[in-house]
Short mmCIF file of C-alpha atoms and ligand atoms in Angstrom, two decimals:
data_model
loop_
_atom_site.label_atom_id
_atom_site.label_comp_id
_atom_site.label_asym_id
_atom_site.label_seq_id
_atom_site.Cartn_x
_atom_site.Cartn_y
_atom_site.Cartn_z
CA MET J 1 0.00 0.00 0.00
CA SER J 2 1.55 3.33 -1.01
CA GLU J 3 1.11 5.89 1.74
CA PRO J 4 -0.81 8.90 0.43
CA THR J 5 1.08 12.17 0.32
CA LEU J 6 -1.68 13.86 2.26
CA VAL J 7 -0.41 13.40 5.79
CA VAL J 8 -2.76 11.99 8.35
CA SER J 9 -1.20 10.49 11.40
CA LYS J 10 -1.51 6.79 12.04
CA ILE J 11 -4.03 5.75 14.63
CA ARG J 12 -2.98 3.96 17.77
CA ALA J 13 -6.02 1.73 17.96
CA GLY J 14 -9.22 1.56 15.98
CA THR J 15 -10.44 0.79 12.47
CA VAL J 16 -9.09 1.88 9.08
CA ILE J 17 -11.44 1.50 6.14
CA ASP J 18 -9.23 1.55 3.07
CA HIS J 19 -9.84 1.25 -0.69
CA ILE J 20 -13.16 3.05 -0.67
CA PRO J 21 -14.01 4.15 -4.23
CA ALA J 22 -13.13 7.85 -4.57
CA GLY J 23 -15.87 10.16 -3.35
CA ARG J 24 -17.81 7.55 -1.40
CA ALA J 25 -16.31 8.08 2.08
CA LEU J 26 -19.18 10.23 3.34
CA ASP J 27 -21.73 7.66 2.22
CA VAL J 28 -19.72 4.93 3.95
CA LEU J 29 -19.79 6.94 7.19
CA LYS J 30 -23.57 7.28 6.87
CA ILE J 31 -23.95 3.53 6.42
CA ILE J 32 -21.94 2.66 9.49
CA GLY J 33 -23.84 5.29 11.41
CA LEU J 34 -21.10 7.79 12.21
CA SER J 35 -22.32 11.36 12.01
CA GLY J 36 -19.27 13.02 13.55
CA ARG J 37 -21.29 14.09 16.58
CA GLU J 38 -20.37 11.01 18.57
CA GLY J 39 -17.09 12.62 19.62
CA ILE J 40 -15.01 9.87 18.00
CA ARG J 41 -11.73 11.01 16.45
CA THR J 42 -12.19 10.30 12.76
CA ALA J 43 -10.04 11.11 9.73
CA ILE J 44 -11.61 11.21 6.30
CA ILE J 45 -9.15 11.23 3.44
CA MET J 46 -10.61 11.63 0.01
CA ASN J 47 -9.44 11.29 -3.58
CA VAL J 48 -5.89 10.17 -2.85
CA GLU J 49 -3.78 8.06 -5.20
CA SER J 50 -4.22 4.32 -5.14
CA LYS J 51 -2.41 1.59 -7.05
CA LYS J 52 -5.49 -0.58 -7.05
CA LEU J 53 -8.20 1.96 -7.76
CA GLY J 54 -6.50 4.99 -9.31
CA ARG J 55 -8.05 7.16 -6.64
CA LYS J 56 -9.59 6.17 -3.37
CA ASP J 57 -10.95 7.37 -0.05
CA ILE J 58 -9.80 6.24 3.40
CA ILE J 59 -11.52 6.52 6.77
CA LYS J 60 -9.69 6.14 10.07
CA VAL J 61 -11.76 5.76 13.21
CA GLU J 62 -9.83 6.01 16.45
CA GLY J 63 -10.79 3.87 19.42
CA LYS J 64 -13.61 2.02 17.71
CA PHE J 65 -13.27 -1.58 16.59
CA LEU J 66 -15.85 -2.25 13.91
CA LYS J 67 -17.09 -5.82 13.67
CA GLN J 68 -17.41 -7.67 10.38
CA GLN J 69 -21.22 -7.70 10.55
CA GLU J 70 -21.34 -3.96 11.28
CA VAL J 71 -19.33 -3.05 8.21
CA SER J 72 -20.40 -5.75 5.75
CA VAL J 73 -23.20 -3.54 4.51
CA ILE J 74 -20.58 -1.05 3.22
CA ALA J 75 -20.20 -3.46 0.31
CA LEU J 76 -23.43 -2.03 -1.12
CA ILE J 77 -21.59 1.11 -2.23
CA ALA J 78 -17.93 0.25 -1.70
CA SER J 79 -17.34 -3.39 -2.54
CA THR J 80 -13.56 -2.83 -2.85
CA ALA J 81 -13.24 -1.60 0.73
CA THR J 82 -10.84 -3.37 3.07
CA ILE J 83 -11.09 -3.18 6.83
CA ASN J 84 -7.98 -3.02 9.00
CA ILE J 85 -8.23 -3.35 12.74
CA VAL J 86 -5.35 -1.54 14.39
CA GLU J 87 -3.93 -2.11 17.85
CA ASP J 88 -0.83 -0.38 19.12
CA PHE J 89 -0.18 1.14 15.65
CA LYS J 90 -0.17 -2.30 14.02
CA VAL J 91 -2.76 -3.97 11.84
CA VAL J 92 -3.88 -7.01 13.81
CA LYS J 93 -6.81 -8.05 11.64
CA LYS J 94 -7.80 -7.47 8.04
CA PHE J 95 -10.98 -8.36 6.20
CA ASN J 96 -12.97 -7.59 3.07
CA VAL J 97 -16.59 -6.56 2.96
CA GLU J 98 -19.36 -8.72 1.56
CA ILE J 99 -23.05 -7.88 1.21
CA PRO J 100 -25.12 -9.68 3.86
CA GLU J 101 -28.07 -11.84 2.75
CA LEU J 102 -30.51 -9.53 4.50
CA ILE J 103 -30.18 -5.74 4.60
CA GLU J 104 -32.28 -4.04 7.23
CA GLU J 105 -32.83 -0.32 7.81
CA VAL J 106 -29.83 0.88 5.79
CA ILE J 107 -31.70 1.58 2.55
CA THR J 108 -34.96 3.38 1.86
CA CYS J 109 -37.32 1.64 -0.55
CA PRO J 110 -37.64 3.74 -3.72
CA ASN J 111 -41.32 2.81 -4.02
CA THR J 112 -43.28 5.64 -2.40
CA THR J 113 -46.33 3.40 -1.87
CA CYS J 114 -44.34 0.75 0.02
CA ILE J 115 -45.52 0.15 3.59
CA THR J 116 -41.97 0.85 4.80
CA ASN J 117 -42.35 4.46 3.63
CA LYS J 118 -45.67 5.08 5.37
CA GLY J 119 -44.23 6.62 8.51
CA ASN J 120 -45.70 6.28 12.00
CA GLU J 121 -45.51 2.47 11.76
CA PRO J 122 -43.11 0.10 13.52
CA VAL J 123 -41.72 -1.31 10.28
CA LYS J 124 -38.09 -1.36 9.10
CA SER J 125 -37.02 -1.51 5.48
CA ARG J 126 -35.76 -4.95 4.52
CA PHE J 127 -34.08 -6.12 1.35
CA THR J 128 -32.83 -9.47 0.16
CA VAL J 129 -29.98 -9.95 -2.30
CA VAL J 130 -31.13 -11.15 -5.73
CA SER J 131 -27.75 -10.77 -7.42
CA ARG J 132 -24.29 -9.78 -6.17
CA LYS J 133 -22.64 -8.84 -9.45
CA PRO J 134 -24.06 -6.45 -10.45
CA ILE J 135 -25.85 -5.81 -7.15
CA THR J 136 -29.63 -6.23 -7.29
CA LEU J 137 -31.74 -6.12 -4.14
CA GLN J 138 -35.44 -6.77 -3.66
CA CYS J 139 -37.70 -5.13 -1.09
CA SER J 140 -39.16 -7.87 1.10
CA TYR J 141 -42.40 -5.92 1.47
CA CYS J 142 -43.28 -4.50 -1.94
CA GLY J 143 -41.07 -6.59 -4.24
CA THR J 144 -39.42 -3.56 -5.87
CA LEU J 145 -36.01 -4.26 -7.36
CA VAL J 146 -33.16 -1.90 -6.52
CA PHE J 147 -30.20 -1.79 -8.90
CA GLU J 148 -26.59 -0.98 -8.12
CA ASP J 149 -26.56 2.48 -9.71
CA GLU J 150 -29.38 3.80 -7.51
CA LEU J 151 -28.06 2.48 -4.18
CA HIS J 152 -26.08 5.57 -3.17
CA ARG J 153 -29.22 7.71 -3.45
CA LEU J 154 -31.21 5.38 -1.20
CA ILE J 155 -28.96 5.24 1.83
CA LYS J 156 -30.73 6.43 4.93
CA VAL J 157 -29.21 9.35 6.80
CA MET E 1 -54.55 -33.27 4.11
CA SER E 2 -54.56 -29.58 4.98
CA SER E 3 -51.44 -29.73 7.14
CA SER E 4 -49.32 -27.32 5.10
CA PHE E 5 -52.11 -24.74 5.18
CA MET E 6 -52.88 -24.91 8.91
CA GLY E 7 -52.35 -21.54 10.55
CA ARG E 8 -50.61 -20.22 7.50
CA ASP E 9 -50.46 -16.64 6.19
CA VAL E 10 -51.46 -16.04 2.57
CA ILE E 11 -49.45 -13.05 1.44
CA SER E 12 -48.32 -13.88 -2.10
CA ILE E 13 -49.24 -16.62 -4.53
CA LEU E 14 -45.50 -17.19 -4.84
CA ASP E 15 -45.46 -18.52 -1.28
CA PHE E 16 -47.25 -21.62 -2.57
CA LYS E 17 -46.08 -24.70 -4.38
CA ARG E 18 -47.90 -26.25 -7.24
CA ASP E 19 -48.95 -29.36 -5.32
CA GLU E 20 -50.32 -27.20 -2.51
CA LEU E 21 -52.50 -25.32 -4.98
CA GLU E 22 -53.65 -28.60 -6.47
CA LYS E 23 -54.76 -29.71 -3.00
CA LEU E 24 -56.62 -26.45 -2.61
CA PHE E 25 -58.36 -27.00 -5.94
CA GLU E 26 -59.45 -30.50 -4.95
CA LEU E 27 -60.96 -29.11 -1.80
CA SER E 28 -62.57 -26.30 -3.82
CA ASP E 29 -64.33 -28.97 -5.89
CA LYS E 30 -65.74 -30.32 -2.65
CA ALA E 31 -66.71 -26.85 -1.43
CA ARG E 32 -68.70 -26.30 -4.62
CA ARG E 33 -70.82 -29.30 -3.88
CA LEU E 34 -71.50 -27.93 -0.40
CA VAL E 35 -71.92 -24.32 -1.35
CA ASN E 36 -75.67 -24.26 -0.91
CA ARG E 37 -75.54 -25.67 2.59
CA LYS E 38 -74.92 -23.89 5.83
CA LEU E 39 -71.98 -25.65 7.43
CA ARG E 40 -70.67 -25.60 10.99
CA ILE E 41 -67.06 -26.35 10.21
CA LEU E 42 -65.77 -23.04 11.56
CA GLU E 43 -68.37 -22.53 14.26
CA GLY E 44 -66.93 -20.44 17.08
CA LYS E 45 -64.25 -18.91 14.87
CA VAL E 46 -64.15 -15.19 14.13
CA VAL E 47 -62.89 -13.87 10.81
CA SER E 48 -61.97 -10.17 10.63
CA LEU E 49 -62.23 -8.31 7.36
CA ALA E 50 -59.95 -5.28 7.52
CA PHE E 51 -60.53 -3.38 4.31
CA PHE E 52 -58.48 -0.22 4.55
CA GLU E 53 -59.27 0.25 0.89
CA PRO E 54 -62.86 -0.23 -0.24
CA SER E 55 -63.85 -3.32 -2.20
CA THR E 56 -67.30 -4.75 -2.59
CA ARG E 57 -66.60 -7.97 -4.41
CA THR E 58 -63.61 -9.33 -2.54
CA ARG E 59 -65.02 -8.37 0.81
CA MET E 60 -68.43 -9.92 0.18
CA SER E 61 -66.89 -13.04 -1.26
CA PHE E 62 -64.80 -13.56 1.89
CA GLU E 63 -67.78 -12.75 4.09
CA VAL E 64 -70.06 -15.24 2.35
CA ALA E 65 -67.34 -17.92 2.32
CA ALA E 66 -66.68 -17.50 6.05
CA LYS E 67 -70.38 -17.46 6.94
CA LYS E 68 -71.14 -20.54 4.87
CA LEU E 69 -68.55 -22.36 6.95
CA GLY E 70 -70.25 -21.19 10.13
CA ALA E 71 -67.71 -18.55 11.20
CA ASP E 72 -68.66 -15.17 12.58
CA VAL E 73 -67.47 -12.20 10.57
CA VAL E 74 -66.53 -8.76 11.85
CA GLY E 75 -64.77 -5.95 10.11
CA PHE E 76 -64.83 -2.63 8.41
CA SER E 77 -64.17 -1.09 5.08
CA SER E 78 -62.42 2.22 4.78
CA GLU E 79 -65.49 4.48 4.52
CA GLU E 80 -66.83 3.38 7.88
CA SER E 81 -63.58 2.94 9.74
CA VAL E 82 -63.55 5.79 12.18
CA SER E 83 -60.28 5.18 13.97
CA VAL E 84 -58.43 4.49 10.74
CA ALA E 85 -59.70 7.76 9.31
CA LYS E 86 -58.54 9.50 12.48
CA GLY E 87 -55.05 8.28 11.73
CA GLU E 88 -54.64 5.42 14.16
CA ASN E 89 -51.68 3.53 12.87
CA PHE E 90 -52.07 0.35 10.91
CA ALA E 91 -50.06 -1.77 13.32
CA ASP E 92 -52.33 -0.89 16.27
CA THR E 93 -55.46 -1.67 14.27
CA VAL E 94 -54.05 -5.06 13.26
CA ARG E 95 -53.13 -5.83 16.89
CA MET E 96 -56.65 -5.01 18.01
CA LEU E 97 -58.26 -7.23 15.35
CA ASP E 98 -55.80 -10.01 16.10
CA SER E 99 -56.79 -10.00 19.75
CA TYR E 100 -60.39 -10.95 19.07
CA SER E 101 -60.34 -12.91 15.83
CA ASP E 102 -58.88 -16.16 14.51
CA LEU E 103 -57.93 -14.84 11.07
CA ILE E 104 -57.63 -11.41 9.45
CA VAL E 105 -58.19 -10.57 5.80
CA VAL E 106 -56.36 -7.33 4.98
CA ARG E 107 -56.76 -5.08 2.02
CA HIS E 108 -54.65 -1.93 1.86
CA ARG E 109 -53.56 0.55 -0.76
CA LEU E 110 -49.88 0.23 0.22
CA GLU E 111 -47.71 -2.62 -1.04
CA GLY E 112 -46.41 -4.79 1.77
CA ALA E 113 -49.22 -3.92 4.21
CA ALA E 114 -50.47 -7.50 4.44
CA LYS E 115 -46.96 -8.85 4.97
CA PHE E 116 -46.39 -6.31 7.71
CA ALA E 117 -49.74 -7.27 9.28
CA SER E 118 -48.69 -10.92 9.25
CA GLU E 119 -45.55 -10.01 11.19
CA ILE E 120 -47.63 -8.30 13.87
CA ALA E 121 -50.58 -10.68 14.12
CA LEU E 122 -50.27 -14.00 15.93
CA ASN E 123 -53.19 -15.41 13.95
CA PRO E 124 -53.04 -16.00 10.20
CA VAL E 125 -53.39 -13.09 7.78
CA ILE E 126 -54.78 -13.35 4.26
CA ASN E 127 -53.81 -10.66 1.80
CA GLY E 128 -57.00 -9.37 0.20
CA GLY E 129 -54.97 -7.12 -2.08
CA ASP E 130 -52.02 -4.85 -1.29
CA GLY E 131 -51.56 -1.87 -3.58
CA ARG E 132 -50.40 -2.92 -7.01
CA GLN E 133 -48.57 -6.00 -5.77
CA HIS E 134 -50.41 -9.14 -4.68
CA HIS E 135 -53.92 -10.52 -4.69
CA PRO E 136 -53.22 -14.19 -3.98
CA THR E 137 -56.78 -15.41 -3.48
CA GLN E 138 -57.80 -13.86 -6.81
CA ALA E 139 -54.93 -15.74 -8.45
CA MET E 140 -56.11 -18.98 -6.81
CA ILE E 141 -59.60 -18.41 -8.21
CA ASP E 142 -58.19 -17.58 -11.64
CA LEU E 143 -56.09 -20.74 -11.81
CA TYR E 144 -59.00 -22.80 -10.54
CA THR E 145 -61.17 -21.34 -13.31
CA VAL E 146 -58.60 -22.28 -15.97
CA ARG E 147 -58.41 -25.80 -14.52
CA GLU E 148 -62.20 -26.01 -14.63
CA LEU E 149 -62.33 -24.84 -18.26
CA PHE E 150 -59.38 -26.77 -19.69
CA GLY E 151 -58.88 -29.60 -17.22
CA GLY E 152 -55.43 -28.23 -16.37
CA ILE E 153 -53.19 -25.18 -16.38
CA ASP E 154 -50.06 -26.46 -18.15
CA GLY E 155 -49.41 -26.28 -21.87
CA LEU E 156 -51.77 -23.40 -22.62
CA THR E 157 -50.96 -20.08 -24.25
CA TYR E 158 -51.94 -17.10 -22.16
CA ALA E 159 -52.34 -13.41 -22.90
CA VAL E 160 -52.47 -11.00 -19.98
CA VAL E 161 -53.93 -7.74 -21.19
CA GLY E 162 -54.27 -4.20 -19.88
CA ASP E 163 -52.59 -2.54 -16.92
CA LEU E 164 -49.73 -4.84 -15.98
CA ARG E 165 -47.87 -2.18 -14.03
CA TYR E 166 -50.38 -1.21 -11.37
CA GLY E 167 -52.84 -4.06 -11.69
CA ARG E 168 -52.41 -6.47 -8.78
CA ALA E 169 -54.76 -9.10 -10.23
CA ALA E 170 -52.78 -9.22 -13.49
CA THR E 171 -49.48 -9.30 -11.59
CA SER E 172 -50.66 -12.10 -9.31
CA PHE E 173 -52.00 -14.09 -12.25
CA ILE E 174 -48.60 -13.86 -13.98
CA TYR E 175 -46.86 -14.89 -10.74
CA ALA E 176 -49.28 -17.79 -10.39
CA LEU E 177 -48.52 -19.05 -13.89
CA THR E 178 -44.82 -19.30 -13.00
CA LEU E 179 -45.76 -22.13 -10.63
CA PHE E 180 -47.05 -24.14 -13.62
CA LYS E 181 -45.85 -24.85 -17.14
CA PRO E 182 -47.59 -22.45 -19.51
CA SER E 183 -46.69 -22.89 -23.16
CA LYS E 184 -46.29 -19.14 -23.58
CA ILE E 185 -47.41 -15.92 -21.92
CA TYR E 186 -48.06 -12.78 -23.94
CA LEU E 187 -48.03 -9.57 -21.94
CA ALA E 188 -50.05 -6.99 -23.84
CA SER E 189 -50.12 -3.48 -22.43
CA PRO E 190 -49.64 0.16 -23.36
CA PRO E 191 -45.94 1.10 -23.08
CA ILE E 192 -46.43 3.06 -19.86
CA LEU E 193 -48.23 0.15 -18.21
CA VAL E 194 -45.81 -2.70 -18.91
CA ALA E 195 -45.14 -5.34 -16.26
CA ARG E 196 -42.72 -4.20 -13.55
CA PRO E 197 -39.07 -5.32 -13.61
CA GLU E 198 -39.53 -7.72 -10.68
CA VAL E 199 -42.24 -9.51 -12.65
CA THR E 200 -40.36 -9.89 -15.92
CA SER E 201 -37.15 -10.85 -14.15
CA LEU E 202 -39.00 -13.61 -12.31
CA LEU E 203 -40.40 -14.90 -15.61
CA LYS E 204 -36.86 -14.95 -17.00
CA SER E 205 -35.33 -16.65 -13.99
CA ARG E 206 -38.01 -19.34 -14.05
CA GLY E 207 -37.46 -19.96 -17.75
CA ILE E 208 -41.02 -19.05 -18.79
CA ASP E 209 -41.48 -18.26 -22.49
CA PHE E 210 -43.02 -14.79 -22.57
CA GLU E 211 -43.26 -11.84 -24.89
CA GLU E 212 -44.22 -8.24 -24.26
CA LEU E 213 -46.53 -6.78 -26.89
CA SER E 214 -48.14 -3.47 -27.55
CA ARG E 215 -50.67 -5.03 -29.95
CA LEU E 216 -52.99 -7.88 -29.25
CA ASP E 217 -54.55 -8.52 -32.66
CA GLU E 218 -51.43 -10.17 -34.08
CA VAL E 219 -51.38 -12.98 -31.54
CA VAL E 220 -55.04 -13.39 -30.66
CA GLY E 221 -55.30 -16.51 -32.84
CA GLU E 222 -52.71 -18.37 -30.73
CA VAL E 223 -54.21 -17.69 -27.33
CA ASP E 224 -56.13 -20.16 -25.15
CA VAL E 225 -56.70 -17.94 -22.11
CA MET E 226 -56.98 -14.18 -22.29
CA TYR E 227 -56.78 -12.41 -18.93
CA VAL E 228 -58.17 -8.91 -19.32
CA THR E 229 -57.80 -6.04 -16.86
CA ARG E 230 -58.91 -2.45 -16.91
CA VAL E 231 -56.75 0.37 -18.22
CA GLN E 232 -57.59 3.33 -16.01
CA ARG E 233 -57.78 6.87 -17.27
CA GLU E 234 -55.89 8.29 -14.29
CA ARG E 235 -52.73 6.36 -15.26
CA PHE E 236 -52.33 8.51 -18.36
CA PRO E 237 -50.95 12.04 -18.16
CA ASP E 238 -52.22 12.68 -21.70
CA PRO E 239 -55.95 12.04 -22.39
CA SER E 240 -55.35 11.31 -26.08
CA GLU E 241 -52.87 8.58 -25.11
CA TYR E 242 -55.56 7.07 -22.92
CA GLU E 243 -58.08 7.01 -25.77
CA LYS E 244 -55.53 5.29 -28.01
CA ALA E 245 -54.68 2.71 -25.36
CA ARG E 246 -58.30 2.05 -24.55
CA GLY E 247 -59.03 1.29 -28.18
CA ALA E 248 -55.98 -0.93 -28.61
CA TYR E 249 -56.75 -3.23 -25.66
CA ARG E 250 -60.50 -3.37 -25.93
CA ILE E 251 -61.88 -6.85 -26.45
CA THR E 252 -64.48 -6.76 -29.20
CA LEU E 253 -66.32 -9.40 -31.22
CA LYS E 254 -64.37 -8.15 -34.21
CA LEU E 255 -61.03 -8.87 -32.51
CA LEU E 256 -62.31 -12.29 -31.49
CA GLU E 257 -63.09 -13.25 -35.09
CA LYS E 258 -59.45 -14.28 -35.30
CA ALA E 259 -59.53 -16.24 -32.04
CA LYS E 260 -59.64 -19.98 -31.49
CA ARG E 261 -63.13 -21.31 -30.87
CA SER E 262 -61.93 -22.57 -27.52
CA LEU E 263 -60.47 -19.22 -26.36
CA LYS E 264 -61.70 -18.24 -22.91
CA ILE E 265 -61.64 -14.74 -21.50
CA LEU E 266 -61.06 -14.11 -17.80
CA HIS E 267 -61.44 -10.81 -15.98
CA PRO E 268 -61.12 -10.18 -12.22
CA LEU E 269 -64.16 -7.82 -12.35
CA PRO E 270 -65.54 -5.25 -12.01
CA LYS E 271 -65.20 -4.38 -15.66
CA VAL E 272 -66.19 -1.10 -17.23
CA ASP E 273 -65.92 -1.00 -21.00
CA GLU E 274 -62.68 -2.89 -21.69
CA ILE E 275 -64.77 -5.81 -22.93
CA GLU E 276 -67.50 -5.06 -25.46
CA LEU E 277 -70.88 -5.91 -23.99
CA GLN E 278 -71.73 -8.34 -26.80
CA VAL E 279 -68.75 -10.49 -25.79
CA ASP E 280 -70.53 -11.33 -22.52
CA SER E 281 -72.90 -13.68 -24.31
CA SER E 282 -70.25 -15.23 -26.56
CA ARG E 283 -68.70 -18.68 -26.08
CA HIS E 284 -65.49 -16.97 -24.99
CA ALA E 285 -66.73 -15.18 -21.87
CA ALA E 286 -65.66 -17.07 -18.75
CA TYR E 287 -65.57 -14.19 -16.27
CA PHE E 288 -68.99 -14.83 -14.78
CA LEU E 289 -68.05 -18.43 -14.12
CA GLN E 290 -64.75 -17.16 -12.67
CA ALA E 291 -66.62 -14.76 -10.35
CA SER E 292 -68.92 -17.55 -9.18
CA LEU E 293 -65.93 -19.66 -8.15
CA GLY E 294 -64.69 -17.02 -5.71
CA VAL E 295 -66.76 -18.25 -2.78
CA PRO E 296 -65.95 -22.00 -2.99
CA VAL E 297 -62.20 -21.37 -3.43
CA ARG E 298 -62.17 -19.01 -0.47
CA MET E 299 -64.23 -21.52 1.54
CA ALA E 300 -61.65 -24.20 0.83
CA LEU E 301 -58.81 -21.87 1.77
CA LEU E 302 -60.39 -20.69 5.02
CA ALA E 303 -61.22 -24.25 6.01
CA MET E 304 -57.67 -25.42 5.36
CA ILE E 305 -56.06 -22.54 7.25
CA LEU E 306 -58.38 -22.74 10.24
CA GLY E 307 -58.29 -26.52 10.35
CA GLY E 308 -61.86 -27.35 9.46
CA GLU E 309 -62.65 -30.59 7.65
CA LEU E 310 -64.79 -29.92 4.59
ZN1 ZN X 401 -40.63 -1.61 -0.68
#
């Protein structure tokens, strides 16, 4: 991994999400539920050079160890992302992201007459994976198909 | 016999297997022989009809079916539902109905409402139509009608005509056919009302031979079963487009000159003017028979779900 020229100090302990497609870091943060108001030291590095991707984004989250199931859903918009768990400045664990079979709450159904968009009801959005490459999801309630190119617009804030 | 139906929700026709539907049809045959008797099979059971969207036919059909089996029926339809109009949420209404009934039939204008209800209710839920998506009991009746007319469902050529985008009966009928082996399915609709992507992709993945058409007259001679639905004016932004579409998908005696003698026309009813009145008395009209089979099929289904022996 070539270190980007934009200098951001290494984290002592926490999670580094590397190889995010350029420009997608903010969406990734949304997906994992970090708004910046949690008080967690976070570095967002965007559009830096990458051997693998040309350009990429990187997120470093200090003091928070993300679990595989928490971050797997990132694969919806950043399938190339790699997760590095850092302890004492060293990477102790590394894994890739893979879309889970069931995706709950993360995405809004694009169908305005879907029960999950009604509001004032105890119902969460729920999608199953129809295809992984290219990504196609299906709403478990209304059957609507969601295609890869519309995913980034449907991520819940 | 009814073990796989006991206590079961009926949300989508796709939840069923072919052999399960065949069992249902056998029991529907039996229900037809009993349809003029007052039975006590479901005595002591309460069926709730929760029609958040008005419907006369479906609601009455369920009510008659339940009462013929001896069940008590309670419920509302949207016009009279005070608390629903006041904005009480759907989930609370379902919970209330679930607490004093053994089965709930739900109709709602939003897709997924019946599925959501089935996740809340402890007792079984039957989808009486959710938005544009599913109308599983209608599909059961439609298949049963085809079986009655042709002795089976496989090997026939079907044309599904009209509003395939928003029409839940048409959508459910297409879904239902994927459980069988149709020879071919023609989907004939105006371009803005074509079948939704989830429908055509299911047809593809199940290897069903189908073709989308914007004209019906070219294929009418091949078709065994024509399933006609209404094309509604409000779907068209441009009134002249509506007039064109209405003409193109109207079933007339003239169009039927090219049809097989054995062609049968189905329609979920109510119909307005999408089928010329003179067609009603032709050999092709099967929609009144289809409508008359609604009660026995729903009787069979209710009996199987609630564990009554017909
Ligand atoms: Zn949906």
